PDB file of C-alpha atoms in Angstrom:
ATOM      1  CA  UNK A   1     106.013 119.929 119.771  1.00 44.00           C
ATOM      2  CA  UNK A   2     102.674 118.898 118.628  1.00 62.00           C
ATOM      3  CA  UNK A   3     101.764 118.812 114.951  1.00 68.00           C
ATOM      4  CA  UNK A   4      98.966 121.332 114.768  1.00 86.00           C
ATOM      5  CA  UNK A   5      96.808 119.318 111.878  1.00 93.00           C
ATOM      6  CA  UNK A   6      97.571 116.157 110.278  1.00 96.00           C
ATOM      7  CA  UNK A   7      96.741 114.984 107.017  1.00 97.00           C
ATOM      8  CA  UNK A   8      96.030 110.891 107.124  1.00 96.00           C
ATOM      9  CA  UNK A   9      95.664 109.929 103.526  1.00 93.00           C
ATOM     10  CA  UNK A  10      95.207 106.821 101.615  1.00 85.00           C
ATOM     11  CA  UNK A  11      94.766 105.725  97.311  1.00 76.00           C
ATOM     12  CA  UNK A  12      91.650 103.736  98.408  1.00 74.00           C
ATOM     13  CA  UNK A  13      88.138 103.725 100.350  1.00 81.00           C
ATOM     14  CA  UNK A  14      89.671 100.458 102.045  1.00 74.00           C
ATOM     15  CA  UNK A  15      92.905 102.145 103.187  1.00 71.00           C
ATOM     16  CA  UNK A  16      90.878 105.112 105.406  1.00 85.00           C
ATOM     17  CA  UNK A  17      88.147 103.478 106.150  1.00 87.00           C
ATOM     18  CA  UNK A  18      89.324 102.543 109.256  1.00 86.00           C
ATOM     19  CA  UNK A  19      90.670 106.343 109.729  1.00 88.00           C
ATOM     20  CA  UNK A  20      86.964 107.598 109.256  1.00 92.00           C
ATOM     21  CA  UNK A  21      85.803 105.417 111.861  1.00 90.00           C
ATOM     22  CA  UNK A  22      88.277 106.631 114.428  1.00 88.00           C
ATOM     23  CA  UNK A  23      87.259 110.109 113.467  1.00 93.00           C
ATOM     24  CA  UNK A  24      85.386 112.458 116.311  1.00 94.00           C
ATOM     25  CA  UNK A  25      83.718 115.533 115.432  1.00 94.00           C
ATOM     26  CA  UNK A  26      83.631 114.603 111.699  1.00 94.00           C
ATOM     27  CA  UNK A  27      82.831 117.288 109.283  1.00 96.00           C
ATOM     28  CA  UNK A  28      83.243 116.740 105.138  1.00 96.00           C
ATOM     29  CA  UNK A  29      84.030 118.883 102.081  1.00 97.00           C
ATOM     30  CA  UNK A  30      84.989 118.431  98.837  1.00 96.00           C
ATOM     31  CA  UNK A  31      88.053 119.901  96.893  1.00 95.00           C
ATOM     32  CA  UNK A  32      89.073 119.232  93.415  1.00 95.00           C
ATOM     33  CA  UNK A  33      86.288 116.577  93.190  1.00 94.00           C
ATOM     34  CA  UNK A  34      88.250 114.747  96.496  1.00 94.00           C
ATOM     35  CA  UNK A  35      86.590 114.257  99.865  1.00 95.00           C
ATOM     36  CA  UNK A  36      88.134 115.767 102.858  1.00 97.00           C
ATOM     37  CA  UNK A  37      87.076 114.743 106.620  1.00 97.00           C
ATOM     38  CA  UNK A  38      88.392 117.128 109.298  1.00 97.00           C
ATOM     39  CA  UNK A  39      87.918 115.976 112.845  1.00 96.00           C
ATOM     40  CA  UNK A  40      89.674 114.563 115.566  1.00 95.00           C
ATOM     41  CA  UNK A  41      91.719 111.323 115.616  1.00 93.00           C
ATOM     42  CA  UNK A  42      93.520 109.980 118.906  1.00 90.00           C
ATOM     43  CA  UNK A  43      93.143 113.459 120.146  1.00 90.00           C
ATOM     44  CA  UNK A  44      94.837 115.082 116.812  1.00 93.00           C
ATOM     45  CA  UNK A  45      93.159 117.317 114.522  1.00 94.00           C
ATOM     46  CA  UNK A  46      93.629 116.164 111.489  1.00 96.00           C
ATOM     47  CA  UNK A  47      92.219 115.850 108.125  1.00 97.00           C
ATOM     48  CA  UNK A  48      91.990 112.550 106.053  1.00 97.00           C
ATOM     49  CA  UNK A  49      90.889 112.011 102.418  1.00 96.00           C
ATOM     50  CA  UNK A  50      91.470 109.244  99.517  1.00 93.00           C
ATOM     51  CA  UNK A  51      93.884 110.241  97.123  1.00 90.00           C
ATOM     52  CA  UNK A  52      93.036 108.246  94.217  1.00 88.00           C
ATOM     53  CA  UNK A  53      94.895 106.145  92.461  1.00 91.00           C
ATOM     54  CA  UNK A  54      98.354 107.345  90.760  1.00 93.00           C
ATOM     55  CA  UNK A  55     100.673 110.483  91.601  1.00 95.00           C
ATOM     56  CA  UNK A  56      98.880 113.143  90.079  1.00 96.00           C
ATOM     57  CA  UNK A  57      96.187 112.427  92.341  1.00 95.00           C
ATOM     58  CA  UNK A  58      98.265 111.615  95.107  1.00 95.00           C
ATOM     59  CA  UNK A  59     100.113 115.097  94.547  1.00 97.00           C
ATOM     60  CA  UNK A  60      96.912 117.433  94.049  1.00 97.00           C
ATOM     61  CA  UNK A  61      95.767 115.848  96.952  1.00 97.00           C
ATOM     62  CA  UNK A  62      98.692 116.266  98.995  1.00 98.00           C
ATOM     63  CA  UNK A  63      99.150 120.396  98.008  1.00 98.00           C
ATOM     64  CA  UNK A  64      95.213 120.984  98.985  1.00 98.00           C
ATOM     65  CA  UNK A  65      95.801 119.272 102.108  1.00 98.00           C
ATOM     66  CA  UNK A  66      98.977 121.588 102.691  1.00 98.00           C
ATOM     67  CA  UNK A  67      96.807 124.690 101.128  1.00 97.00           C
ATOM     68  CA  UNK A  68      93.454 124.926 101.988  1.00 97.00           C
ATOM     69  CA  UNK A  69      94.012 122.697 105.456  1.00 97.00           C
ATOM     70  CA  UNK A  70      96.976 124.185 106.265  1.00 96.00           C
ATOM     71  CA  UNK A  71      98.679 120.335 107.776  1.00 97.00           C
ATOM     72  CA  UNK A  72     101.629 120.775 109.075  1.00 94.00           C
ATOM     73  CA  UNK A  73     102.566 116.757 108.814  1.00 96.00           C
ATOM     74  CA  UNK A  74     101.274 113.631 106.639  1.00 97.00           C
ATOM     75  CA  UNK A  75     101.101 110.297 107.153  1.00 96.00           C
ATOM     76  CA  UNK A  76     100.069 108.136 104.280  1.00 94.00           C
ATOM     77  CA  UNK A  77      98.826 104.590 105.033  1.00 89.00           C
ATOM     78  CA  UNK A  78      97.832 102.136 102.019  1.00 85.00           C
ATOM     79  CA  UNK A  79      99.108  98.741 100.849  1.00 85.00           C
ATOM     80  CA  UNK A  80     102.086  97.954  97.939  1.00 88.00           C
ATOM     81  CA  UNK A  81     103.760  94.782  96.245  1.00 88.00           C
ATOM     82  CA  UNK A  82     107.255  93.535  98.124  1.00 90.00           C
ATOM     83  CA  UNK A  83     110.403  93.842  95.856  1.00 92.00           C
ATOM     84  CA  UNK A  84     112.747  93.603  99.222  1.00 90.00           C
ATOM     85  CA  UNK A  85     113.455  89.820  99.376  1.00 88.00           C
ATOM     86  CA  UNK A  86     112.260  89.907 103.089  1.00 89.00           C
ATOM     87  CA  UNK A  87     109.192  90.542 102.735  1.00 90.00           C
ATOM     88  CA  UNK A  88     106.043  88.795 102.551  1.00 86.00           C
ATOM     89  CA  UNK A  89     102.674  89.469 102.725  1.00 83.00           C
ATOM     90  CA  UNK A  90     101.715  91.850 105.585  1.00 85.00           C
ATOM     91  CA  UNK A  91     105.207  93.013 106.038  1.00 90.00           C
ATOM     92  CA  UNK A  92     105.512  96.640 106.680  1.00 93.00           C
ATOM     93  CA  UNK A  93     107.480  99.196 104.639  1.00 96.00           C
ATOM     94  CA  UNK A  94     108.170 102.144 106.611  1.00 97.00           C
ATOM     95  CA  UNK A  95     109.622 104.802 104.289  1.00 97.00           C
ATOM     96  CA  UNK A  96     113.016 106.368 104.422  1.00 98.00           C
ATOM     97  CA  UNK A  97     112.735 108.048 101.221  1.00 98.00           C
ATOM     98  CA  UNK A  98     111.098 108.187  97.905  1.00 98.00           C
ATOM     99  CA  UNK A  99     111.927 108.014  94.340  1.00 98.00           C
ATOM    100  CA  UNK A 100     109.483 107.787  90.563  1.00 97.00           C
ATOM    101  CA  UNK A 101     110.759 104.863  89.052  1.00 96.00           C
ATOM    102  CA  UNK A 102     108.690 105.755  86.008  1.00 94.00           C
ATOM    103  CA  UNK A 103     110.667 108.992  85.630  1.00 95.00           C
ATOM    104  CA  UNK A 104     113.097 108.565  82.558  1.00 92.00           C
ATOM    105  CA  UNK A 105     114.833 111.589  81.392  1.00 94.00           C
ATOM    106  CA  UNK A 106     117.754 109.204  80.156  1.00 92.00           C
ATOM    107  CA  UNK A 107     118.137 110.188  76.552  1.00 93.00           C
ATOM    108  CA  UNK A 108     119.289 114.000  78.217  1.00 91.00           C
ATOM    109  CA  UNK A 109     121.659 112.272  80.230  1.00 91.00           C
ATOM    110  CA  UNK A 110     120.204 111.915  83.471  1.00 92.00           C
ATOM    111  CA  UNK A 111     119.849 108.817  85.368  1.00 92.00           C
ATOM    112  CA  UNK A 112     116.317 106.959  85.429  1.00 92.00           C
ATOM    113  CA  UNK A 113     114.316 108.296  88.517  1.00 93.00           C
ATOM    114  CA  UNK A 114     116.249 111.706  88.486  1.00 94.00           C
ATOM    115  CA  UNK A 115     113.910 114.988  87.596  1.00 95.00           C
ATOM    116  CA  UNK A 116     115.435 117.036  85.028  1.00 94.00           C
ATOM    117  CA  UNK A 117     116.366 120.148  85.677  1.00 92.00           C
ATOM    118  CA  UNK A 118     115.769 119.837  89.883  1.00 91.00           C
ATOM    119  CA  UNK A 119     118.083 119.447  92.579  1.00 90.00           C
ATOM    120  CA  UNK A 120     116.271 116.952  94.426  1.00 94.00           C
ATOM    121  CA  UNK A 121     114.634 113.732  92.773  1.00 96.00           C
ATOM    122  CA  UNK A 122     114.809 111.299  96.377  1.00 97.00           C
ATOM    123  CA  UNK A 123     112.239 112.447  99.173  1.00 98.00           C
ATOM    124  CA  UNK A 124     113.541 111.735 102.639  1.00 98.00           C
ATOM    125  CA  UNK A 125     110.702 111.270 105.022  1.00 98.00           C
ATOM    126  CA  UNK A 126     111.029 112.516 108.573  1.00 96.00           C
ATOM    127  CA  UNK A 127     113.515 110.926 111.137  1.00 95.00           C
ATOM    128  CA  UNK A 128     111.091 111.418 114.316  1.00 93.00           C
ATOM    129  CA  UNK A 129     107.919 109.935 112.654  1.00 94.00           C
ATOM    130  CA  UNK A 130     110.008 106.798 110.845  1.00 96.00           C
ATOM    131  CA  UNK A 131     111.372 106.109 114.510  1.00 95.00           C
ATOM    132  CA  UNK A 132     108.287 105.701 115.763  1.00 94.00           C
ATOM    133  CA  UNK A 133     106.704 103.894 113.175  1.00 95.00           C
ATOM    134  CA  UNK A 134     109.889 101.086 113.440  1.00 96.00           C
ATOM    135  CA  UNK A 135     108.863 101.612 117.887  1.00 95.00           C
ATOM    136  CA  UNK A 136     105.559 100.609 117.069  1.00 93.00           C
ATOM    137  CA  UNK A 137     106.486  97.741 114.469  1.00 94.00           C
ATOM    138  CA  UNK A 138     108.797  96.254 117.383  1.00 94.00           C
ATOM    139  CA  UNK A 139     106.106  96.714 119.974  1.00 93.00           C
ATOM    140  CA  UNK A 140     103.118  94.795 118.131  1.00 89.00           C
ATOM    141  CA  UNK A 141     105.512  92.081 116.733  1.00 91.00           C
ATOM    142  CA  UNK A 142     104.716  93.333 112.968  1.00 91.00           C
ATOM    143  CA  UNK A 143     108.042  92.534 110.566  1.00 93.00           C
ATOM    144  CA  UNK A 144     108.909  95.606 108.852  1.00 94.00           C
ATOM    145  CA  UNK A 145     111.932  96.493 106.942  1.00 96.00           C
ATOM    146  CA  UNK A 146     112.787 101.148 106.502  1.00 97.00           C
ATOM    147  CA  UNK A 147     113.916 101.693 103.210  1.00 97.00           C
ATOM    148  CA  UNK A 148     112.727 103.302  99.739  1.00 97.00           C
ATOM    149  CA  UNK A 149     109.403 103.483  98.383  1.00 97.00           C
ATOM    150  CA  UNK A 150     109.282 103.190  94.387  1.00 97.00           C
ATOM    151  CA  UNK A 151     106.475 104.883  93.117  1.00 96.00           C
ATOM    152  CA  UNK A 152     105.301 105.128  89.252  1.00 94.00           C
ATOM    153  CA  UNK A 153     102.517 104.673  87.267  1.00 93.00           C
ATOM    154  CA  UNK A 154     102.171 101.140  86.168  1.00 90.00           C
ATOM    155  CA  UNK A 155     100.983  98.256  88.430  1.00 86.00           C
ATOM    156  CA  UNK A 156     104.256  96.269  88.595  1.00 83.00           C
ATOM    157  CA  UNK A 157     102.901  92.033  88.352  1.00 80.00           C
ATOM    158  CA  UNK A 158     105.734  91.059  86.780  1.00 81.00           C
ATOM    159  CA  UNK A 159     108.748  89.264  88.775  1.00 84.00           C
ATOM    160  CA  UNK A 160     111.432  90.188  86.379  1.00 87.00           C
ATOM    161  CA  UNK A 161     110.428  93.888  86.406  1.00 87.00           C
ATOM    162  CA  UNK A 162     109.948  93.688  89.897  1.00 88.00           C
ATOM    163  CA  UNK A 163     113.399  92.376  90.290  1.00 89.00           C
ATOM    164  CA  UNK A 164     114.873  94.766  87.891  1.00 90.00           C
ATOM    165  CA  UNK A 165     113.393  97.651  90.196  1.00 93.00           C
ATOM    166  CA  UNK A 166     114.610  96.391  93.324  1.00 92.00           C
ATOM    167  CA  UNK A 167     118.383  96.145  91.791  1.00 93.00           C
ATOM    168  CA  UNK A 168     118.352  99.537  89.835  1.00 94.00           C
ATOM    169  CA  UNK A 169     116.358 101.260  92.388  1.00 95.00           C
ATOM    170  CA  UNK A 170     117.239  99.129  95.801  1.00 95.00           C
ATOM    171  CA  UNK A 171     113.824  99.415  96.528  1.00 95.00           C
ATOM    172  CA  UNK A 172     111.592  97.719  98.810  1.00 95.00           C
ATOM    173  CA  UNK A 173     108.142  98.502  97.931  1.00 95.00           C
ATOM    174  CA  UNK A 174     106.118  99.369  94.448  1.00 94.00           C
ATOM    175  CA  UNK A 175     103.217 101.504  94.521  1.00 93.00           C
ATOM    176  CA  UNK A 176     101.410 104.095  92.589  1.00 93.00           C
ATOM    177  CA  UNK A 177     101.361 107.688  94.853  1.00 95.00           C
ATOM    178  CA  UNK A 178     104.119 107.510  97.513  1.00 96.00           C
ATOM    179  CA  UNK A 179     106.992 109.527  95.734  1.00 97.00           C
ATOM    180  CA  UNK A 180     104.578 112.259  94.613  1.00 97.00           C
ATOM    181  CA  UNK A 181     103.223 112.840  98.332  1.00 97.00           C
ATOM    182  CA  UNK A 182     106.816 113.081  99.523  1.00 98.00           C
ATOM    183  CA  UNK A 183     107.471 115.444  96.798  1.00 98.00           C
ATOM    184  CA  UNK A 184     105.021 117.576  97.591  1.00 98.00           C
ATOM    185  CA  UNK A 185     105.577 117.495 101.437  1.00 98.00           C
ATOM    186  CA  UNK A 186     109.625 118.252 100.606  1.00 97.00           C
ATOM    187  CA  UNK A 187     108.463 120.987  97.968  1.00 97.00           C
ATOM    188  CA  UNK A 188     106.141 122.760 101.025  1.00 97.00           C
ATOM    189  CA  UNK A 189     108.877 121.986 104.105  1.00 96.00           C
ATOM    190  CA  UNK A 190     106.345 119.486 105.736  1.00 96.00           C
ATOM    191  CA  UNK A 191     107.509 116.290 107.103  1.00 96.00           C
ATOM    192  CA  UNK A 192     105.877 113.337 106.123  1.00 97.00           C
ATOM    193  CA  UNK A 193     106.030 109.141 106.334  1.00 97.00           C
ATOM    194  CA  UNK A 194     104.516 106.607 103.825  1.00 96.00           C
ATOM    195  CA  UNK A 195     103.509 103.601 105.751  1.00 94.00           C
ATOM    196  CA  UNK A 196     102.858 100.207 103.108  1.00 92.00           C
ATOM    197  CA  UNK A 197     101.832  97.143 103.928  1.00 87.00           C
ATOM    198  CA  UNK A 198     102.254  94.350 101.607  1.00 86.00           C
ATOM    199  CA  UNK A 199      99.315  93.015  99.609  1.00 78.00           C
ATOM    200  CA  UNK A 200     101.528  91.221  96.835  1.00 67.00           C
ATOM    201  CA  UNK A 201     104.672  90.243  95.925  1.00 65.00           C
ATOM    202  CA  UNK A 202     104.492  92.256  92.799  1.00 58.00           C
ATOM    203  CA  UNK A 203     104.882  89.202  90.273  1.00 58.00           C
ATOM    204  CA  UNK A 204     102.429  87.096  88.056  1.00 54.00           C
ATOM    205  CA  UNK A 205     100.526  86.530  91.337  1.00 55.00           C
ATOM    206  CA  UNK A 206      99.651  90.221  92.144  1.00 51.00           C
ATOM    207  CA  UNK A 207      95.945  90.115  90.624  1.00 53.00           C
ATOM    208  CA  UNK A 208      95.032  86.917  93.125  1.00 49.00           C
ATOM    209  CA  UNK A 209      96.437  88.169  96.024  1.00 55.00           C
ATOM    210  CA  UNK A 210      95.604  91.945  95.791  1.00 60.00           C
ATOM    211  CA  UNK A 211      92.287  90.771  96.529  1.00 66.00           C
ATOM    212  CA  UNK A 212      92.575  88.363  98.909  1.00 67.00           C
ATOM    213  CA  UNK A 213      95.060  90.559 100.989  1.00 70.00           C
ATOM    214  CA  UNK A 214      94.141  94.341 100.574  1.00 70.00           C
ATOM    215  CA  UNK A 215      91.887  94.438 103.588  1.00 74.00           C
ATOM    216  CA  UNK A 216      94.420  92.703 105.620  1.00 75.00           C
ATOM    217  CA  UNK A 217      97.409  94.579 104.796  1.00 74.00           C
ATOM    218  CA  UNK A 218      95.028  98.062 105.284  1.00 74.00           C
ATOM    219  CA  UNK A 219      94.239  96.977 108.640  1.00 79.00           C
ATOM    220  CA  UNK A 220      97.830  96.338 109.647  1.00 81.00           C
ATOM    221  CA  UNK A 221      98.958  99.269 108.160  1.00 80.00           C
ATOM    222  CA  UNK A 222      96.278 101.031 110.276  1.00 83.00           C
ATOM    223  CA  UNK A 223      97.703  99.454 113.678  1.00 86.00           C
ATOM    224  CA  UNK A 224     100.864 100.857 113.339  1.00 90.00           C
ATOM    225  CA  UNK A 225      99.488 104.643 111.923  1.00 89.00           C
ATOM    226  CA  UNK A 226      96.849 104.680 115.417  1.00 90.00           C
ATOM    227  CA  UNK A 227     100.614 103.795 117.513  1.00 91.00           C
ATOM    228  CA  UNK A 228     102.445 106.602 116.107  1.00 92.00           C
ATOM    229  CA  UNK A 229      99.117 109.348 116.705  1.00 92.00           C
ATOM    230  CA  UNK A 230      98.782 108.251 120.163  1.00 89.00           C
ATOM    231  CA  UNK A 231     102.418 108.703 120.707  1.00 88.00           C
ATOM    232  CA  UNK A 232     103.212 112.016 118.743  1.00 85.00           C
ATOM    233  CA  UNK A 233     102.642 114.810 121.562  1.00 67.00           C
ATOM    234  CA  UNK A 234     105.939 112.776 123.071  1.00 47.00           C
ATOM    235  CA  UNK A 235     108.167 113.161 120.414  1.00 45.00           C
ATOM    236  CA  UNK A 236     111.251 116.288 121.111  1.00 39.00           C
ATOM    237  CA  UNK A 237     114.389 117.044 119.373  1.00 39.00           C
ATOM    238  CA  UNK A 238     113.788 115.695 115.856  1.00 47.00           C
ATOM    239  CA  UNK A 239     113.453 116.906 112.304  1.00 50.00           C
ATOM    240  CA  UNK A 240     110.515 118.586 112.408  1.00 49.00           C
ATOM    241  CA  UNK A 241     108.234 118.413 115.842  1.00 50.00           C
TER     242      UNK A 241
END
């Protein structure tokens, strides 16, 4: 089946940049103070907008998208720093689920990165659409490793935290909106995959190469997010197409 209306989102102008330019038929509103593009994008309707940086953007985003533009999938696209020891710059993270790291309920007796009172506090992203992001990985010779996306608040440029993450957590990426999106998506039954490429390693480096980097782990990021849209009409018998 054929997603009827995408949402293609990003935390920065640099991350959909490079959507907005694939983008036929492009009309614009604006939500909540956010910009949303509708159009078409390798034949898709779909709708793409910058979240902003952090998860409350990322997540009021994410429900307007579901709301007002009634997507039925979402693919987010954007860079993060590497905690998986694999990884180096423009390595791709393709999601297999989602957790806040920033979310500490501990003195209640719940484990950090568990939401109190919820049954759910890990966001798995959709089988079909991580498939075909690891297809397209293995087809343009990009290194990319599935696994979880830590999300929270803080910039992590610190190699101890960053190594205290990846042991509590077993996480292989940091970023700022990931686990919010997937929240959202799980909340409202749509499937959704967070696609990061790595801009920094997440230590005492991060401020140096952030900037050197950030266009060049968008645009990879990008390559793989145009495979998967080309290829989505194809996909049968999976979670949610």
């Amino acid at each position: 089946m054929r997603p009827k209306r995408l949402g293609l989102i990003g935390a920065m102008e640099e991350e959909v940049r490079l959507l907005l330019e694939e983008m036929k038929e492009k009309t614009e509103s604006v939500r909540a103070g956010i910009r949303f593009y509708e159009g078409l994008v390798q034949g898709h309707k779909a709708v793409v907008c910058t979240t902003g940086v952090g998860k409350v953007n990322a997540a009021v985003t994410t429900q307007i998208l579901i709301d007002r533009f009634g997507v039925d999938a979402v693919l987010f696209t954007g860079v993060a720093g590497a905690l998986h020891p694999e990884l180096e710059i423009g390595d791709l993270v393709i999601s297999s689920d989602c957790i806040q790291h920033d979310m500490d309920a501990s003195p209640l007796g719940y484990s950090p990165g568990m939401i109190p009172y919820q049954d759910n506090s890990v966001f798995a992203a959709d089988r079909a659409l991580i498939a075909l992001a690891e297809a397209a990985c293995r087809d343009s010779g990009v290194h990319a490793v599935t696994g979880r996306v830590l999300s929270g608040d803080r910039f992590i440029a610190d190699r101890k935290e960053a190594a205290a993450l990846r042991e509590q957590f077993a996480g292989c990426c940091a970023e700022m909106e990931g686990a919010s999106v997937a929240q959202v998506c799980s909340m409202n039954e749509v499937p959704f995959l967070i696609l990061r490429s790595m801009s920094d390693q997440a230590d005492g480096s991060a401020e140096m190469s952030y900037r050197e980097f950030t266009e060049l782990a968008s645009r990879r990021s990008h390559e793989i997010l145009m495979y998967i849209l080309k290829r989505l009409p194809n996909l049968s018998g999976t979670d949610a197409f």
